[in-house]
């Protein structure tokens, strides 16, 4: 049994009654149906509300937890990435440093003084492909001179040079900086791991006559690594007359 309101007087009565006990108004099936519809609507609203709570609010909370976990994972990834990158960067830095590190140096000093010309060593530099010796040439003569490193060796091994590896013009009464660059591939070919000394022969040309004026003779330049124990490639002795010695190392391409 359900309680309904009388359409006439508004009093609450049983839905089983055929008429209102208060005013005598008859209770029609339409009145009962309307109430039942209202009751069903109320039930539907209640169920819908529960569905919203269960299907929307609760999953929303789960979504928040899921988002929180995802954020944590992302944060973890970021931390992990930041942890790895500095190590890789450090390894690359160490690698580059090892490639560029060369503790070899040459003290600044005068290596030639003659023919009114002074030549001094200014420094030594090493990079990935070359070693470089810097010179200062002072021309106190009356001639306009050009200078070439006509021939040179490293650790007593000739370096297959080109006479224009160092080409420097110095006008009369002037000074000029010059650089001699030597390819590291040459040093590797002859298994030179530590540069201990250079032997250099400079030629000076009279630029006005395009003719050799003089040479400096062989000049030895020692590095901080210098000692008398210079390792030189050796092979099978095929000729030796005490002044000239020839050793066989290898062959290629006939």
GROMACS .gro file of N, CA and C in nm, residues 83-228:
model
  438
   83UNK      N    1   6.987   1.143  -1.511
   83UNK     CA    2   7.097   1.072  -1.447
   83UNK      C    3   7.193   1.017  -1.552
   84UNK      N    4   7.138   0.974  -1.667
   84UNK     CA    5   7.221   0.913  -1.771
   84UNK      C    6   7.299   1.018  -1.850
   85UNK      N    7   7.230   1.125  -1.889
   85UNK     CA    8   7.292   1.223  -1.979
   85UNK      C    9   7.421   1.282  -1.924
   86UNK      N   10   7.425   1.323  -1.795
   86UNK     CA   11   7.551   1.379  -1.747
   86UNK      C   12   7.665   1.279  -1.758
   87UNK      N   13   7.636   1.146  -1.735
   87UNK     CA   14   7.742   1.047  -1.746
   87UNK      C   15   7.792   1.037  -1.889
   88UNK      N   16   7.697   1.037  -1.987
   88UNK     CA   17   7.738   1.032  -2.128
   88UNK      C   18   7.817   1.156  -2.164
   89UNK      N   19   7.769   1.271  -2.117
   89UNK     CA   20   7.839   1.396  -2.145
   89UNK      C   21   7.979   1.392  -2.086
   90UNK      N   22   7.987   1.336  -1.964
   90UNK     CA   23   8.117   1.328  -1.898
   90UNK      C   24   8.212   1.239  -1.976
   91UNK      N   25   8.158   1.122  -2.025
   91UNK     CA   26   8.241   1.032  -2.103
   91UNK      C   27   8.291   1.099  -2.231
   92UNK      N   28   8.201   1.174  -2.298
   92UNK     CA   29   8.240   1.243  -2.421
   92UNK      C   30   8.346   1.347  -2.392
   93UNK      N   31   8.328   1.418  -2.279
   93UNK     CA   32   8.425   1.521  -2.240
   93UNK      C   33   8.561   1.459  -2.214
   94UNK      N   34   8.560   1.344  -2.142
   94UNK     CA   35   8.686   1.277  -2.112
   94UNK      C   36   8.752   1.231  -2.241
   95UNK      N   37   8.668   1.177  -2.334
   95UNK     CA   38   8.723   1.129  -2.462
   95UNK      C   39   8.787   1.242  -2.539
   96UNK      N   40   8.716   1.357  -2.548
   96UNK     CA   41   8.770   1.471  -2.621
   96UNK      C   42   8.896   1.523  -2.555
   97UNK      N   43   8.895   1.524  -2.420
   97UNK     CA   44   9.011   1.572  -2.346
   97UNK      C   45   9.131   1.484  -2.372
   98UNK      N   46   9.109   1.351  -2.372
   98UNK     CA   47   9.219   1.259  -2.397
   98UNK      C   48   9.275   1.277  -2.537
   99UNK      N   49   9.186   1.307  -2.636
   99UNK     CA   50   9.233   1.327  -2.773
   99UNK      C   51   9.318   1.452  -2.784
  100UNK      N   52   9.281   1.555  -2.706
  100UNK     CA   53   9.350   1.683  -2.721
  100UNK      C   54   9.467   1.700  -2.624
  101UNK      N   55   9.470   1.618  -2.518
  101UNK     CA   56   9.573   1.636  -2.417
  101UNK      C   57   9.709   1.595  -2.472
  102UNK      N   58   9.806   1.685  -2.460
  102UNK     CA   59   9.944   1.657  -2.498
  102UNK      C   60  10.030   1.742  -2.405
  103UNK      N   61  10.101   1.676  -2.318
  103UNK     CA   62  10.181   1.748  -2.219
  103UNK      C   63  10.314   1.795  -2.274
  104UNK      N   64  10.336   1.775  -2.404
  104UNK     CA   65  10.460   1.820  -2.466
  104UNK      C   66  10.464   1.972  -2.475
  105UNK      N   67  10.582   2.029  -2.450
  105UNK     CA   68  10.599   2.173  -2.470
  105UNK      C   69  10.744   2.202  -2.505
  106UNK      N   70  10.766   2.319  -2.564
  106UNK     CA   71  10.900   2.365  -2.598
  106UNK      C   72  10.920   2.501  -2.533
  107UNK      N   73  11.026   2.514  -2.461
  107UNK     CA   74  11.055   2.643  -2.397
  107UNK      C   75  11.096   2.746  -2.503
  108UNK      N   76  11.050   2.869  -2.482
  108UNK     CA   77  11.088   2.978  -2.572
  108UNK      C   78  11.239   3.000  -2.567
  109UNK      N   79  11.303   2.989  -2.682
  109UNK     CA   80  11.448   3.012  -2.683
  109UNK      C   81  11.495   3.041  -2.824
  110UNK      N   82  11.609   3.102  -2.833
  110UNK     CA   83  11.669   3.136  -2.963
  110UNK      C   84  11.742   3.013  -3.018
  111UNK      N   85  11.711   2.978  -3.143
  111UNK     CA   86  11.772   2.858  -3.201
  111UNK      C   87  11.867   2.891  -3.316
  112UNK      N   88  11.863   3.015  -3.364
  112UNK     CA   89  11.955   3.054  -3.472
  112UNK      C   90  11.981   3.203  -3.466
  113UNK      N   91  12.110   3.236  -3.486
  113UNK     CA   92  12.151   3.376  -3.493
  113UNK      C   93  12.269   3.385  -3.589
  114UNK      N   94  12.242   3.435  -3.710
  114UNK     CA   95  12.347   3.447  -3.811
  114UNK      C   96  12.291   3.516  -3.934
  115UNK      N   97  12.380   3.567  -4.016
  115UNK     CA   98  12.341   3.638  -4.139
  115UNK      C   99  12.242   3.751  -4.109
  116UNK      N  100  12.259   3.814  -3.992
  116UNK     CA  101  12.172   3.923  -3.947
  116UNK      C  102  12.026   3.878  -3.932
  117UNK      N  103  12.009   3.750  -3.903
  117UNK     CA  104  11.876   3.693  -3.883
  117UNK      C  105  11.873   3.616  -3.750
  118UNK      N  106  11.765   3.634  -3.677
  118UNK     CA  107  11.745   3.561  -3.551
  118UNK      C  108  11.614   3.482  -3.561
  119UNK      N  109  11.622   3.354  -3.523
  119UNK     CA  110  11.502   3.269  -3.522
  119UNK      C  111  11.484   3.214  -3.381
  120UNK      N  112  11.365   3.230  -3.326
  120UNK     CA  113  11.335   3.182  -3.190
  120UNK      C  114  11.211   3.093  -3.192
  121UNK      N  115  11.212   2.990  -3.108
  121UNK     CA  116  11.093   2.908  -3.089
  121UNK      C  117  11.000   2.980  -2.994
  122UNK      N  118  10.872   2.986  -3.029
  122UNK     CA  119  10.773   3.056  -2.946
  122UNK      C  120  10.676   2.962  -2.875
  123UNK      N  121  10.660   2.841  -2.928
  123UNK     CA  122  10.566   2.751  -2.862
  123UNK      C  123  10.537   2.626  -2.941
  124UNK      N  124  10.458   2.541  -2.879
  124UNK     CA  125  10.420   2.411  -2.936
  124UNK      C  126  10.272   2.390  -2.909
  125UNK      N  127  10.201   2.340  -3.009
  125UNK     CA  128  10.058   2.313  -2.990
  125UNK      C  129  10.021   2.181  -3.057
  126UNK      N  130   9.923   2.113  -2.998
  126UNK     CA  131   9.877   1.985  -3.053
  126UNK      C  132   9.726   1.985  -3.060
  127UNK      N  133   9.671   1.943  -3.175
  127UNK     CA  134   9.526   1.922  -3.187
  127UNK      C  135   9.502   1.784  -3.246
  128UNK      N  136   9.382   1.759  -3.293
  128UNK     CA  137   9.347   1.625  -3.339
  128UNK      C  138   9.429   1.580  -3.459
  129UNK      N  139   9.463   1.672  -3.549
  129UNK     CA  140   9.527   1.634  -3.675
  129UNK      C  141   9.672   1.678  -3.690
  130UNK      N  142   9.713   1.781  -3.615
  130UNK     CA  143   9.847   1.838  -3.635
  130UNK      C  144   9.917   1.866  -3.503
  131UNK      N  145  10.050   1.867  -3.511
  131UNK     CA  146  10.130   1.933  -3.409
  131UNK      C  147  10.191   2.056  -3.477
  132UNK      N  148  10.200   2.164  -3.404
  132UNK     CA  149  10.243   2.292  -3.462
  132UNK      C  150  10.354   2.353  -3.379
  133UNK      N  151  10.464   2.391  -3.444
  133UNK     CA  152  10.572   2.464  -3.378
  133UNK      C  153  10.568   2.608  -3.427
  134UNK      N  154  10.568   2.701  -3.334
  134UNK     CA  155  10.563   2.844  -3.368
  134UNK      C  156  10.701   2.906  -3.356
  135UNK      N  157  10.733   2.994  -3.452
  135UNK     CA  158  10.863   3.062  -3.454
  135UNK      C  159  10.843   3.213  -3.466
  136UNK      N  160  10.942   3.287  -3.420
  136UNK     CA  161  10.952   3.430  -3.445
  136UNK      C  162  11.081   3.453  -3.523
  137UNK      N  163  11.069   3.511  -3.644
  137UNK     CA  164  11.186   3.537  -3.728
  137UNK      C  165  11.209   3.688  -3.735
  138UNK      N  166  11.331   3.730  -3.701
  138UNK     CA  167  11.367   3.872  -3.703
  138UNK      C  168  11.475   3.893  -3.810
  139UNK      N  169  11.443   3.975  -3.909
  139UNK     CA  170  11.534   3.999  -4.021
  139UNK      C  171  11.599   4.137  -4.005
  140UNK      N  172  11.724   4.135  -3.962
  140UNK     CA  173  11.799   4.261  -3.947
  140UNK      C  174  11.893   4.287  -4.064
  141UNK      N  175  11.877   4.209  -4.170
  141UNK     CA  176  11.963   4.227  -4.287
  141UNK      C  177  11.903   4.334  -4.378
  142UNK      N  178  11.975   4.365  -4.486
  142UNK     CA  179  11.927   4.463  -4.584
  142UNK      C  180  11.842   4.399  -4.692
  143UNK      N  181  11.818   4.269  -4.679
  143UNK     CA  182  11.745   4.196  -4.782
  143UNK      C  183  11.602   4.166  -4.738
  144UNK      N  184  11.514   4.157  -4.836
  144UNK     CA  185  11.380   4.107  -4.810
  144UNK      C  186  11.384   3.955  -4.828
  145UNK      N  187  11.365   3.884  -4.718
  145UNK     CA  188  11.389   3.741  -4.719
  145UNK      C  189  11.260   3.659  -4.706
  146UNK      N  190  11.264   3.542  -4.768
  146UNK     CA  191  11.158   3.444  -4.751
  146UNK      C  192  11.217   3.319  -4.689
  147UNK      N  193  11.145   3.258  -4.593
  147UNK     CA  194  11.199   3.143  -4.521
  147UNK      C  195  11.110   3.020  -4.542
  148UNK      N  196  11.179   2.904  -4.563
  148UNK     CA  197  11.111   2.775  -4.573
  148UNK      C  198  11.176   2.677  -4.475
  149UNK      N  199  11.092   2.588  -4.419
  149UNK     CA  200  11.147   2.474  -4.345
  149UNK      C  201  11.179   2.370  -4.452
  150UNK      N  202  11.301   2.379  -4.506
  150UNK     CA  203  11.336   2.300  -4.625
  150UNK      C  204  11.332   2.150  -4.597
  151UNK      N  205  11.370   2.110  -4.477
  151UNK     CA  206  11.366   1.970  -4.439
  151UNK      C  207  11.358   1.963  -4.287
  152UNK      N  208  11.288   1.861  -4.237
  152UNK     CA  209  11.279   1.844  -4.091
  152UNK      C  210  11.247   1.700  -4.056
  153UNK      N  211  11.284   1.664  -3.935
  153UNK     CA  212  11.257   1.529  -3.886
  153UNK      C  213  11.197   1.539  -3.746
  154UNK      N  214  11.128   1.432  -3.706
  154UNK     CA  215  11.073   1.420  -3.571
  154UNK      C  216  11.132   1.295  -3.510
  155UNK      N  217  11.194   1.311  -3.394
  155UNK     CA  218  11.261   1.198  -3.328
  155UNK      C  219  11.358   1.127  -3.424
  156UNK      N  220  11.428   1.207  -3.504
  156UNK     CA  221  11.530   1.159  -3.598
  156UNK      C  222  11.471   1.088  -3.720
  157UNK      N  223  11.340   1.094  -3.738
  157UNK     CA  224  11.277   1.032  -3.855
  157UNK      C  225  11.227   1.142  -3.947
  158UNK      N  226  11.275   1.141  -4.072
  158UNK     CA  227  11.231   1.242  -4.168
  158UNK      C  228  11.080   1.231  -4.189
  159UNK      N  229  11.016   1.344  -4.204
  159UNK     CA  230  10.869   1.346  -4.201
  159UNK      C  231  10.805   1.365  -4.338
  160UNK      N  232  10.880   1.336  -4.444
  160UNK     CA  233  10.827   1.342  -4.582
  160UNK      C  234  10.761   1.476  -4.609
  161UNK      N  235  10.833   1.580  -4.575
  161UNK     CA  236  10.774   1.713  -4.579
  161UNK      C  237  10.773   1.775  -4.719
  162UNK      N  238  10.692   1.878  -4.728
  162UNK     CA  239  10.692   1.966  -4.844
  162UNK      C  240  10.765   2.094  -4.802
  163UNK      N  241  10.849   2.148  -4.887
  163UNK     CA  242  10.927   2.266  -4.845
  163UNK      C  243  10.838   2.386  -4.819
  164UNK      N  244  10.711   2.378  -4.860
  164UNK     CA  245  10.621   2.490  -4.836
  164UNK      C  246  10.531   2.467  -4.715
  165UNK      N  247  10.567   2.362  -4.635
  165UNK     CA  248  10.492   2.342  -4.510
  165UNK      C  249  10.504   2.465  -4.421
  166UNK      N  250  10.616   2.533  -4.431
  166UNK     CA  251  10.632   2.662  -4.364
  166UNK      C  252  10.687   2.761  -4.463
  167UNK      N  253  10.613   2.864  -4.496
  167UNK     CA  254  10.654   2.964  -4.594
  167UNK      C  255  10.627   3.101  -4.535
  168UNK      N  256  10.735   3.176  -4.508
  168UNK     CA  257  10.718   3.303  -4.438
  168UNK      C  258  10.811   3.409  -4.499
  169UNK      N  259  10.752   3.524  -4.535
  169UNK     CA  260  10.830   3.636  -4.586
  169UNK      C  261  10.852   3.738  -4.474
  170UNK      N  262  10.979   3.787  -4.466
  170UNK     CA  263  11.013   3.886  -4.364
  170UNK      C  264  11.092   3.999  -4.433
  171UNK      N  265  11.032   4.114  -4.438
  171UNK     CA  266  11.099   4.229  -4.502
  171UNK      C  267  11.218   4.274  -4.420
  172UNK      N  268  11.306   4.347  -4.485
  172UNK     CA  269  11.426   4.398  -4.418
  172UNK      C  270  11.388   4.482  -4.296
  173UNK      N  271  11.452   4.452  -4.183
  173UNK     CA  272  11.427   4.528  -4.060
  173UNK      C  273  11.296   4.492  -3.991
  174UNK      N  274  11.231   4.383  -4.032
  174UNK     CA  275  11.100   4.347  -3.974
  174UNK      C  276  11.106   4.212  -3.902
  175UNK      N  277  10.996   4.185  -3.831
  175UNK     CA  278  10.978   4.055  -3.764
  175UNK      C  279  10.850   3.991  -3.817
  176UNK      N  280  10.844   3.859  -3.807
  176UNK     CA  281  10.723   3.788  -3.851
  176UNK      C  282  10.709   3.657  -3.774
  177UNK      N  283  10.584   3.617  -3.754
  177UNK     CA  284  10.555   3.488  -3.691
  177UNK      C  285  10.538   3.382  -3.799
  178UNK      N  286  10.589   3.263  -3.773
  178UNK     CA  287  10.578   3.152  -3.868
  178UNK      C  288  10.537   3.026  -3.792
  179UNK      N  289  10.469   2.937  -3.864
  179UNK     CA  290  10.425   2.812  -3.804
  179UNK      C  291  10.463   2.694  -3.893
  180UNK      N  292  10.513   2.590  -3.831
  180UNK     CA  293  10.541   2.465  -3.900
  180UNK      C  294  10.442   2.361  -3.851
  181UNK      N  295  10.353   2.313  -3.941
  181UNK     CA  296  10.252   2.214  -3.905
  181UNK      C  297  10.296   2.076  -3.957
  182UNK      N  298  10.285   1.976  -3.869
  182UNK     CA  299  10.322   1.839  -3.905
  182UNK      C  300  10.202   1.749  -3.881
  183UNK      N  301  10.165   1.671  -3.981
  183UNK     CA  302  10.048   1.584  -3.969
  183UNK      C  303  10.074   1.472  -3.867
  184UNK      N  304   9.975   1.449  -3.783
  184UNK     CA  305   9.988   1.341  -3.686
  184UNK      C  306   9.983   1.204  -3.752
  185UNK      N  307   9.923   1.198  -3.871
  185UNK     CA  308   9.917   1.070  -3.942
  185UNK      C  309  10.058   1.021  -3.976
  186UNK      N  310  10.150   1.115  -3.999
  186UNK     CA  311  10.289   1.078  -4.027
  186UNK      C  312  10.353   1.017  -3.902
  187UNK      N  313  10.324   1.080  -3.787
  187UNK     CA  314  10.380   1.029  -3.662
  187UNK      C  315  10.327   0.889  -3.633
  188UNK      N  316  10.197   0.870  -3.658
  188UNK     CA  317  10.138   0.739  -3.634
  188UNK      C  318  10.199   0.634  -3.727
  189UNK      N  319  10.225   0.673  -3.850
  189UNK     CA  320  10.283   0.580  -3.948
  189UNK      C  321  10.417   0.526  -3.898
  190UNK      N  322  10.494   0.614  -3.835
  190UNK     CA  323  10.626   0.575  -3.788
  190UNK      C  324  10.629   0.545  -3.638
  191UNK      N  325  10.509   0.521  -3.583
  191UNK     CA  326  10.494   0.478  -3.444
  191UNK      C  327  10.561   0.575  -3.346
  192UNK      N  328  10.547   0.703  -3.374
  192UNK     CA  329  10.598   0.806  -3.282
  192UNK      C  330  10.487   0.845  -3.186
  193UNK      N  331  10.496   0.799  -3.064
  193UNK     CA  332  10.393   0.828  -2.963
  193UNK      C  333  10.427   0.948  -2.877
  194UNK      N  334  10.556   0.973  -2.859
  194UNK     CA  335  10.601   1.086  -2.777
  194UNK      C  336  10.701   1.168  -2.857
  195UNK      N  337  10.670   1.295  -2.875
  195UNK     CA  338  10.760   1.382  -2.951
  195UNK      C  339  10.871   1.430  -2.857
  196UNK      N  340  10.994   1.395  -2.893
  196UNK     CA  341  11.108   1.429  -2.808
  196UNK      C  342  11.196   1.539  -2.868
  197UNK      N  343  11.206   1.540  -3.003
  197UNK     CA  344  11.292   1.642  -3.064
  197UNK      C  345  11.254   1.662  -3.210
  198UNK      N  346  11.295   1.777  -3.262
  198UNK     CA  347  11.282   1.809  -3.404
  198UNK      C  348  11.418   1.849  -3.456
  199UNK      N  349  11.449   1.809  -3.579
  199UNK     CA  350  11.567   1.861  -3.649
  199UNK      C  351  11.516   1.937  -3.770
  200UNK      N  352  11.554   2.065  -3.783
  200UNK     CA  353  11.499   2.152  -3.887
  200UNK      C  354  11.612   2.220  -3.964
  201UNK      N  355  11.597   2.227  -4.096
  201UNK     CA  356  11.689   2.300  -4.182
  201UNK      C  357  11.610   2.410  -4.252
  202UNK      N  358  11.640   2.535  -4.219
  202UNK     CA  359  11.573   2.649  -4.283
  202UNK      C  360  11.655   2.698  -4.402
  203UNK      N  361  11.585   2.731  -4.508
  203UNK     CA  362  11.646   2.800  -4.621
  203UNK      C  363  11.591   2.942  -4.626
  204UNK      N  364  11.681   3.038  -4.653
  204UNK     CA  365  11.641   3.178  -4.667
  204UNK      C  366  11.665   3.221  -4.812
  205UNK      N  367  11.561   3.283  -4.870
  205UNK     CA  368  11.568   3.326  -5.010
  205UNK      C  369  11.567   3.478  -5.019
  206UNK      N  370  11.645   3.530  -5.112
  206UNK     CA  371  11.639   3.672  -5.145
  206UNK      C  372  11.517   3.691  -5.236
  207UNK      N  373  11.411   3.747  -5.181
  207UNK     CA  374  11.287   3.758  -5.257
  207UNK      C  375  11.298   3.850  -5.379
  208UNK      N  376  11.393   3.942  -5.373
  208UNK     CA  377  11.408   4.033  -5.488
  208UNK      C  378  11.478   3.965  -5.605
  209UNK      N  379  11.554   3.860  -5.575
  209UNK     CA  380  11.625   3.789  -5.680
  209UNK      C  381  11.567   3.649  -5.705
  210UNK      N  382  11.476   3.606  -5.616
  210UNK     CA  383  11.419   3.471  -5.624
  210UNK      C  384  11.529   3.365  -5.625
  211UNK      N  385  11.622   3.382  -5.531
  211UNK     CA  386  11.736   3.292  -5.527
  211UNK      C  387  11.774   3.268  -5.381
  212UNK      N  388  11.821   3.143  -5.354
  212UNK     CA  389  11.861   3.110  -5.217
  212UNK      C  390  11.978   3.196  -5.174
  213UNK      N  391  11.962   3.256  -5.055
  213UNK     CA  392  12.068   3.342  -4.999
  213UNK      C  393  12.156   3.264  -4.903
  214UNK      N  394  12.094   3.186  -4.815
  214UNK     CA  395  12.173   3.104  -4.720
  214UNK      C  396  12.080   3.001  -4.657
  215UNK      N  397  12.140   2.906  -4.583
  215UNK     CA  398  12.061   2.814  -4.501
  215UNK      C  399  12.116   2.815  -4.359
  216UNK      N  400  12.035   2.769  -4.267
  216UNK     CA  401  12.073   2.777  -4.126
  216UNK      C  402  12.155   2.657  -4.081
  217UNK      N  403  12.163   2.554  -4.167
  217UNK     CA  404  12.222   2.430  -4.119
  217UNK      C  405  12.118   2.358  -4.031
  218UNK      N  406  12.149   2.236  -3.995
  218UNK     CA  407  12.055   2.157  -3.915
  218UNK      C  408  12.046   2.211  -3.774
  219UNK      N  409  11.922   2.242  -3.732
  219UNK     CA  410  11.897   2.293  -3.597
  219UNK      C  411  11.815   2.191  -3.520
  220UNK      N  412  11.859   2.155  -3.400
  220UNK     CA  413  11.786   2.061  -3.317
  220UNK      C  414  11.705   2.136  -3.212
  221UNK      N  415  11.577   2.104  -3.206
  221UNK     CA  416  11.486   2.164  -3.107
  221UNK      C  417  11.435   2.052  -3.018
  222UNK      N  418  11.461   2.063  -2.889
  222UNK     CA  419  11.423   1.958  -2.795
  222UNK      C  420  11.296   1.996  -2.719
  223UNK      N  421  11.212   1.897  -2.693
  223UNK     CA  422  11.092   1.919  -2.612
  223UNK      C  423  11.122   1.878  -2.467
  224UNK      N  424  11.023   1.895  -2.381
  224UNK     CA  425  11.039   1.856  -2.241
  224UNK      C  426  11.048   1.703  -2.226
  225UNK      N  427  11.016   1.629  -2.332
  225UNK     CA  428  11.022   1.483  -2.327
  225UNK      C  429  11.157   1.427  -2.369
  226UNK      N  430  11.248   1.516  -2.404
  226UNK     CA  431  11.372   1.471  -2.466
  226UNK      C  432  11.456   1.384  -2.372
  227UNK      N  433  11.504   1.275  -2.429
  227UNK     CA  434  11.611   1.195  -2.368
  227UNK      C  435  11.685   1.127  -2.481
  228UNK      N  436  11.792   1.059  -2.451
  228UNK     CA  437  11.875   1.000  -2.555
  228UNK      C  438  11.820   0.866  -2.604
   0.00000   0.00000   0.00000
